[in-house]
Amino acid sequence: MNYDSVVAYFVALFFVAVGIRLLRVSQRTGQSPERLLGIYFVATGLSYGVWQVPVMLNVQAAGGPIDLFAWTLYCVGVVPFLMFVQQVFRPDTTWAKTLVAGCTVALLVGMMVWIAAGQDYYRIDNPWFWPVWVGFTVPCLWMSAEAFISFDSAKRRVRIGLCDRVVANRYLLFGLFGVFQALACATDLAVLVDFEKNARFSSGLNLSTLLVEMAGIVVLFLAFFPPQFYRNRFADPVDDAPHTSEVG
Amino acid sequence: MASDLFDHAAERLERHTDLDRLEARGTLRLAIKQAGLATDRLTLHQLGVVFEKVMPAQLDVRGTSASTSVCRAVMDELSRVSIATAATNDSDEIFQRLGGK
């Protein structure tokens, strides 16, 4: 088992754990945002795990179909993520709905062309590579931007007691998660470019991708499984209870 | 909906101060923005907090006397009127739920 696969499986398992947690929340609340985000994390985590199967089982000959299955899972998982960002941050905005539709079309049409074309589709010189890459990178950047904007306004709401400090911090963590995911997409692209040029994987670029993925795990951990010392930062110093919002 | 609430609030602010219609709407919009809220997704409770904690300073800057009393009077009138507001499932509520609570 190589180091890359160990880290990839750790990331995969963590994503699935976060996804299952969110799906359980959605079962309780019956609301779609947490369901959409839960589906995204489960699908993404499963895709990360499936990607490692040929490596783990040393069955490179079966790598093509397995790789394609993992890509399909990953791209399909991005669609609920897009819907989550739109529903949460821009529920009534036409351009946001257009962006969701555009990225979805880019991802699904690109994947269908990949499936029809067979192997060697994840290449820079494949014209359908770029719609798919943009389709899964743009949502990360969008999420990040919206979360940082929300964090900025949430800080003002916290000051007047209209927002919980934990919630404001969660916006910040989601913003950072979006940045790290976008960086992972960028470093993955750099790895591909380097591989196509030099016919080998750069250990430096691989390490960069892993570090960025791990940074994303850290912020997700703080967002969904915050340790006590982290939660204590947001406790109300007067009454030792988190300052809760009374929205609505 | 929330725009009705904004319109009603601006109208009452205009009535209780020397501000004209544009000034009242602009002042209210500024106060809402300063509070980190959006005019199109406003609730009565949120507006109450804006009038309690943010608006008095905005009115003081514009030379309105007894700004606290003015704000209280506006909210008293708004609370007596039946104004439809948007059902809230805003991002704060959603991000609160994402934490599992």
mmCIF file of N, CA, C and O in Angstrom, chain B residues 12-68:
data_model
loop_
_atom_site.group_PDB
_atom_site.id
_atom_site.type_symbol
_atom_site.label_atom_id
_atom_site.label_comp_id
_atom_site.label_asym_id
_atom_site.label_seq_id
_atom_site.Cartn_x
_atom_site.Cartn_y
_atom_site.Cartn_z
ATOM 1 N N ARG B 12 -43.331 54.189 7.741
ATOM 2 C CA ARG B 12 -43.508 54.649 9.123
ATOM 3 C C ARG B 12 -42.323 55.482 9.599
ATOM 4 O O ARG B 12 -42.479 56.434 10.368
ATOM 5 N N LEU B 13 -41.154 55.134 9.125
ATOM 6 C CA LEU B 13 -39.970 55.916 9.478
ATOM 7 C C LEU B 13 -40.098 57.330 8.909
ATOM 8 O O LEU B 13 -39.783 58.319 9.579
ATOM 9 N N GLU B 14 -40.577 57.410 7.721
ATOM 10 C CA GLU B 14 -40.785 58.706 7.075
ATOM 11 C C GLU B 14 -41.796 59.531 7.862
ATOM 12 O O GLU B 14 -41.624 60.740 8.062
ATOM 13 N N ARG B 15 -42.840 58.837 8.339
ATOM 14 C CA ARG B 15 -43.918 59.530 9.046
ATOM 15 C C ARG B 15 -43.457 60.072 10.400
ATOM 16 O O ARG B 15 -43.886 61.112 10.859
ATOM 17 N N HIS B 16 -42.558 59.345 11.058
ATOM 18 C CA HIS B 16 -42.135 59.719 12.407
ATOM 19 C C HIS B 16 -40.896 60.615 12.442
ATOM 20 O O HIS B 16 -40.454 61.010 13.522
ATOM 21 N N THR B 17 -40.340 60.920 11.278
ATOM 22 C CA THR B 17 -39.121 61.745 11.243
ATOM 23 C C THR B 17 -39.302 62.855 10.210
ATOM 24 O O THR B 17 -40.360 62.967 9.572
ATOM 25 N N ASP B 18 -38.251 63.645 10.051
ATOM 26 C CA ASP B 18 -38.267 64.697 9.027
ATOM 27 C C ASP B 18 -37.719 64.193 7.702
ATOM 28 O O ASP B 18 -37.529 64.971 6.767
ATOM 29 N N LEU B 19 -37.424 62.932 7.636
ATOM 30 C CA LEU B 19 -36.859 62.367 6.416
ATOM 31 C C LEU B 19 -37.933 62.265 5.338
ATOM 32 O O LEU B 19 -39.093 61.955 5.639
ATOM 33 N N ASP B 20 -37.512 62.538 4.090
ATOM 34 C CA ASP B 20 -38.474 62.319 3.004
ATOM 35 C C ASP B 20 -38.439 60.846 2.609
ATOM 36 O O ASP B 20 -37.693 60.060 3.177
ATOM 37 N N ARG B 21 -39.226 60.504 1.624
ATOM 38 C CA ARG B 21 -39.395 59.091 1.269
ATOM 39 C C ARG B 21 -38.066 58.437 0.893
ATOM 40 O O ARG B 21 -37.724 57.365 1.385
ATOM 41 N N LEU B 22 -37.316 59.121 0.029
ATOM 42 C CA LEU B 22 -36.043 58.558 -0.421
ATOM 43 C C LEU B 22 -35.046 58.426 0.737
ATOM 44 O O LEU B 22 -34.332 57.422 0.844
ATOM 45 N N GLU B 23 -35.017 59.470 1.584
ATOM 46 C CA GLU B 23 -34.077 59.449 2.709
ATOM 47 C C GLU B 23 -34.442 58.336 3.682
ATOM 48 O O GLU B 23 -33.567 57.645 4.220
ATOM 49 N N ALA B 24 -35.742 58.189 3.941
ATOM 50 C CA ALA B 24 -36.181 57.146 4.871
ATOM 51 C C ALA B 24 -35.813 55.762 4.341
ATOM 52 O O ALA B 24 -35.286 54.910 5.071
ATOM 53 N N ARG B 25 -36.071 55.516 3.061
ATOM 54 C CA ARG B 25 -35.757 54.208 2.464
ATOM 55 C C ARG B 25 -34.245 53.975 2.447
ATOM 56 O O ARG B 25 -33.765 52.881 2.734
ATOM 57 N N GLY B 26 -33.514 55.034 2.125
ATOM 58 C CA GLY B 26 -32.057 54.895 2.080
ATOM 59 C C GLY B 26 -31.461 54.639 3.452
ATOM 60 O O GLY B 26 -30.559 53.803 3.610
ATOM 61 N N THR B 27 -31.981 55.343 4.458
ATOM 62 C CA THR B 27 -31.486 55.157 5.826
ATOM 63 C C THR B 27 -31.802 53.749 6.304
ATOM 64 O O THR B 27 -30.954 53.086 6.928
ATOM 65 N N LEU B 28 -33.006 53.309 6.020
ATOM 66 C CA LEU B 28 -33.400 51.961 6.434
ATOM 67 C C LEU B 28 -32.535 50.902 5.736
ATOM 68 O O LEU B 28 -32.072 49.943 6.348
ATOM 69 N N ARG B 29 -32.308 51.126 4.450
ATOM 70 C CA ARG B 29 -31.490 50.165 3.696
ATOM 71 C C ARG B 29 -30.073 50.096 4.265
ATOM 72 O O ARG B 29 -29.490 49.022 4.430
ATOM 73 N N LEU B 30 -29.529 51.258 4.605
ATOM 74 C CA LEU B 30 -28.173 51.305 5.188
ATOM 75 C C LEU B 30 -28.118 50.578 6.520
ATOM 76 O O LEU B 30 -27.172 49.840 6.809
ATOM 77 N N ALA B 31 -29.135 50.819 7.346
ATOM 78 C CA ALA B 31 -29.158 50.184 8.667
ATOM 79 C C ALA B 31 -29.255 48.670 8.542
ATOM 80 O O ALA B 31 -28.580 47.922 9.264
ATOM 81 N N ILE B 32 -30.087 48.217 7.610
ATOM 82 C CA ILE B 32 -30.244 46.774 7.396
ATOM 83 C C ILE B 32 -28.930 46.172 6.915
ATOM 84 O O ILE B 32 -28.507 45.109 7.362
ATOM 85 N N LYS B 33 -28.269 46.889 6.010
ATOM 86 C CA LYS B 33 -26.991 46.384 5.490
ATOM 87 C C LYS B 33 -25.928 46.369 6.588
ATOM 88 O O LYS B 33 -25.148 45.424 6.706
ATOM 89 N N GLN B 34 -25.941 47.418 7.412
ATOM 90 C CA GLN B 34 -24.973 47.485 8.510
ATOM 91 C C GLN B 34 -25.180 46.332 9.483
ATOM 92 O O GLN B 34 -24.241 45.866 10.123
ATOM 93 N N ALA B 35 -26.425 45.895 9.601
ATOM 94 C CA ALA B 35 -26.738 44.779 10.497
ATOM 95 C C ALA B 35 -26.394 43.431 9.881
ATOM 96 O O ALA B 35 -26.578 42.397 10.517
ATOM 97 N N GLY B 36 -25.932 43.448 8.623
ATOM 98 C CA GLY B 36 -25.581 42.184 7.974
ATOM 99 C C GLY B 36 -26.775 41.430 7.448
ATOM 100 O O GLY B 36 -26.741 40.201 7.319
ATOM 101 N N LEU B 37 -27.850 42.144 7.151
ATOM 102 C CA LEU B 37 -29.081 41.524 6.667
ATOM 103 C C LEU B 37 -29.380 41.960 5.238
ATOM 104 O O LEU B 37 -28.733 42.871 4.729
ATOM 105 N N ALA B 38 -30.354 41.280 4.637
ATOM 106 C CA ALA B 38 -30.770 41.615 3.277
ATOM 107 C C ALA B 38 -32.206 42.103 3.313
ATOM 108 O O ALA B 38 -33.044 41.532 4.023
ATOM 109 N N THR B 39 -32.517 43.146 2.542
ATOM 110 C CA THR B 39 -33.868 43.732 2.601
ATOM 111 C C THR B 39 -34.920 42.780 2.067
ATOM 112 O O THR B 39 -36.078 42.862 2.448
ATOM 113 N N ASP B 40 -34.513 41.862 1.176
ATOM 114 C CA ASP B 40 -35.510 40.987 0.557
ATOM 115 C C ASP B 40 -35.768 39.721 1.361
ATOM 116 O O ASP B 40 -36.588 38.896 0.975
ATOM 117 N N ARG B 41 -35.053 39.553 2.490
ATOM 118 C CA ARG B 41 -35.266 38.340 3.292
ATOM 119 C C ARG B 41 -35.370 38.707 4.771
ATOM 120 O O ARG B 41 -34.786 38.073 5.630
ATOM 121 N N LEU B 42 -36.117 39.763 5.012
ATOM 122 C CA LEU B 42 -36.180 40.338 6.350
ATOM 123 C C LEU B 42 -37.381 39.791 7.106
ATOM 124 O O LEU B 42 -38.447 39.590 6.541
ATOM 125 N N THR B 43 -37.200 39.559 8.404
ATOM 126 C CA THR B 43 -38.328 39.171 9.252
ATOM 127 C C THR B 43 -38.614 40.290 10.249
ATOM 128 O O THR B 43 -37.770 41.169 10.477
ATOM 129 N N LEU B 44 -39.776 40.221 10.859
ATOM 130 C CA LEU B 44 -40.165 41.252 11.822
ATOM 131 C C LEU B 44 -39.197 41.275 13.012
ATOM 132 O O LEU B 44 -38.822 42.349 13.502
ATOM 133 N N HIS B 45 -38.797 40.110 13.458
ATOM 134 C CA HIS B 45 -37.865 40.049 14.583
ATOM 135 C C HIS B 45 -36.530 40.706 14.227
ATOM 136 O O HIS B 45 -35.983 41.492 15.012
ATOM 137 N N GLN B 46 -36.021 40.373 13.031
ATOM 138 C CA GLN B 46 -34.748 40.963 12.611
ATOM 139 C C GLN B 46 -34.867 42.484 12.500
ATOM 140 O O GLN B 46 -33.982 43.227 12.922
ATOM 141 N N LEU B 47 -35.991 42.928 11.944
ATOM 142 C CA LEU B 47 -36.203 44.373 11.810
ATOM 143 C C LEU B 47 -36.259 45.028 13.180
ATOM 144 O O LEU B 47 -35.767 46.145 13.378
ATOM 145 N N GLY B 48 -36.858 44.326 14.136
ATOM 146 C CA GLY B 48 -36.923 44.852 15.496
ATOM 147 C C GLY B 48 -35.543 45.070 16.085
ATOM 148 O O GLY B 48 -35.271 46.088 16.724
ATOM 149 N N VAL B 49 -34.664 44.131 15.832
ATOM 150 C CA VAL B 49 -33.292 44.254 16.354
ATOM 151 C C VAL B 49 -32.563 45.393 15.637
ATOM 152 O O VAL B 49 -31.800 46.147 16.254
ATOM 153 N N VAL B 50 -32.835 45.548 14.356
ATOM 154 C CA VAL B 50 -32.216 46.656 13.603
ATOM 155 C C VAL B 50 -32.652 47.990 14.190
ATOM 156 O O VAL B 50 -31.837 48.879 14.417
ATOM 157 N N PHE B 51 -33.953 48.125 14.456
ATOM 158 C CA PHE B 51 -34.466 49.377 14.999
ATOM 159 C C PHE B 51 -34.010 49.615 16.440
ATOM 160 O O PHE B 51 -33.937 50.746 16.897
ATOM 161 N N GLU B 52 -33.707 48.533 17.122
ATOM 162 C CA GLU B 52 -33.261 48.678 18.511
ATOM 163 C C GLU B 52 -31.774 49.010 18.587
ATOM 164 O O GLU B 52 -31.361 49.859 19.379
ATOM 165 N N LYS B 53 -30.978 48.358 17.754
ATOM 166 C CA LYS B 53 -29.529 48.426 17.960
ATOM 167 C C LYS B 53 -28.759 49.194 16.887
ATOM 168 O O LYS B 53 -27.608 49.540 17.089
ATOM 169 N N VAL B 54 -29.363 49.390 15.727
ATOM 170 C CA VAL B 54 -28.596 50.010 14.635
ATOM 171 C C VAL B 54 -29.197 51.344 14.206
ATOM 172 O O VAL B 54 -28.473 52.323 13.991
ATOM 173 N N MET B 55 -30.512 51.389 14.097
ATOM 174 C CA MET B 55 -31.173 52.573 13.549
ATOM 175 C C MET B 55 -30.976 53.835 14.385
ATOM 176 O O MET B 55 -30.813 54.920 13.812
ATOM 177 N N PRO B 56 -31.000 53.758 15.723
ATOM 178 C CA PRO B 56 -30.837 55.004 16.483
ATOM 179 C C PRO B 56 -29.570 55.775 16.092
ATOM 180 O O PRO B 56 -29.616 57.006 15.926
ATOM 181 N N ALA B 57 -28.474 55.083 15.897
ATOM 182 C CA ALA B 57 -27.233 55.755 15.515
ATOM 183 C C ALA B 57 -27.349 56.359 14.119
ATOM 184 O O ALA B 57 -26.855 57.473 13.863
ATOM 185 N N GLN B 58 -28.027 55.665 13.218
ATOM 186 C CA GLN B 58 -28.230 56.182 11.863
ATOM 187 C C GLN B 58 -29.060 57.456 11.895
ATOM 188 O O GLN B 58 -28.778 58.426 11.185
ATOM 189 N N LEU B 59 -30.087 57.474 12.747
ATOM 190 C CA LEU B 59 -30.951 58.653 12.836
ATOM 191 C C LEU B 59 -30.228 59.802 13.519
ATOM 192 O O LEU B 59 -30.410 60.973 13.160
ATOM 193 N N ASP B 60 -29.396 59.499 14.502
ATOM 194 C CA ASP B 60 -28.623 60.535 15.177
ATOM 195 C C ASP B 60 -27.723 61.255 14.175
ATOM 196 O O ASP B 60 -27.587 62.482 14.203
ATOM 197 N N VAL B 61 -27.098 60.499 13.307
ATOM 198 C CA VAL B 61 -26.200 61.070 12.292
ATOM 199 C C VAL B 61 -26.973 62.020 11.376
ATOM 200 O O VAL B 61 -26.442 63.041 10.915
ATOM 201 N N ARG B 62 -28.257 61.708 11.165
ATOM 202 C CA ARG B 62 -29.086 62.537 10.278
ATOM 203 C C ARG B 62 -29.814 63.641 11.036
ATOM 204 O O ARG B 62 -30.677 64.314 10.477
ATOM 205 N N GLY B 63 -29.443 63.820 12.296
ATOM 206 C CA GLY B 63 -29.992 64.935 13.063
ATOM 207 C C GLY B 63 -31.392 64.720 13.579
ATOM 208 O O GLY B 63 -32.069 65.683 13.968
ATOM 209 N N THR B 64 -31.858 63.495 13.600
ATOM 210 C CA THR B 64 -33.209 63.229 14.107
ATOM 211 C C THR B 64 -33.158 63.183 15.629
ATOM 212 O O THR B 64 -32.331 62.476 16.215
ATOM 213 N N SER B 65 -34.051 63.932 16.254
ATOM 214 C CA SER B 65 -34.065 63.954 17.721
ATOM 215 C C SER B 65 -34.880 62.764 18.235
ATOM 216 O O SER B 65 -35.732 62.227 17.537
ATOM 217 N N ALA B 66 -34.575 62.398 19.478
ATOM 218 C CA ALA B 66 -35.286 61.299 20.147
ATOM 219 C C ALA B 66 -35.333 60.060 19.256
ATOM 220 O O ALA B 66 -36.392 59.457 19.033
ATOM 221 N N SER B 67 -34.199 59.683 18.734
ATOM 222 C CA SER B 67 -34.135 58.574 17.766
ATOM 223 C C SER B 67 -34.616 57.261 18.383
ATOM 224 O O SER B 67 -35.272 56.459 17.720
ATOM 225 N N THR B 68 -34.299 57.052 19.653
ATOM 226 C CA THR B 68 -34.717 55.794 20.295
ATOM 227 C C THR B 68 -36.236 55.712 20.374
ATOM 228 O O THR B 68 -36.828 54.655 20.110
#
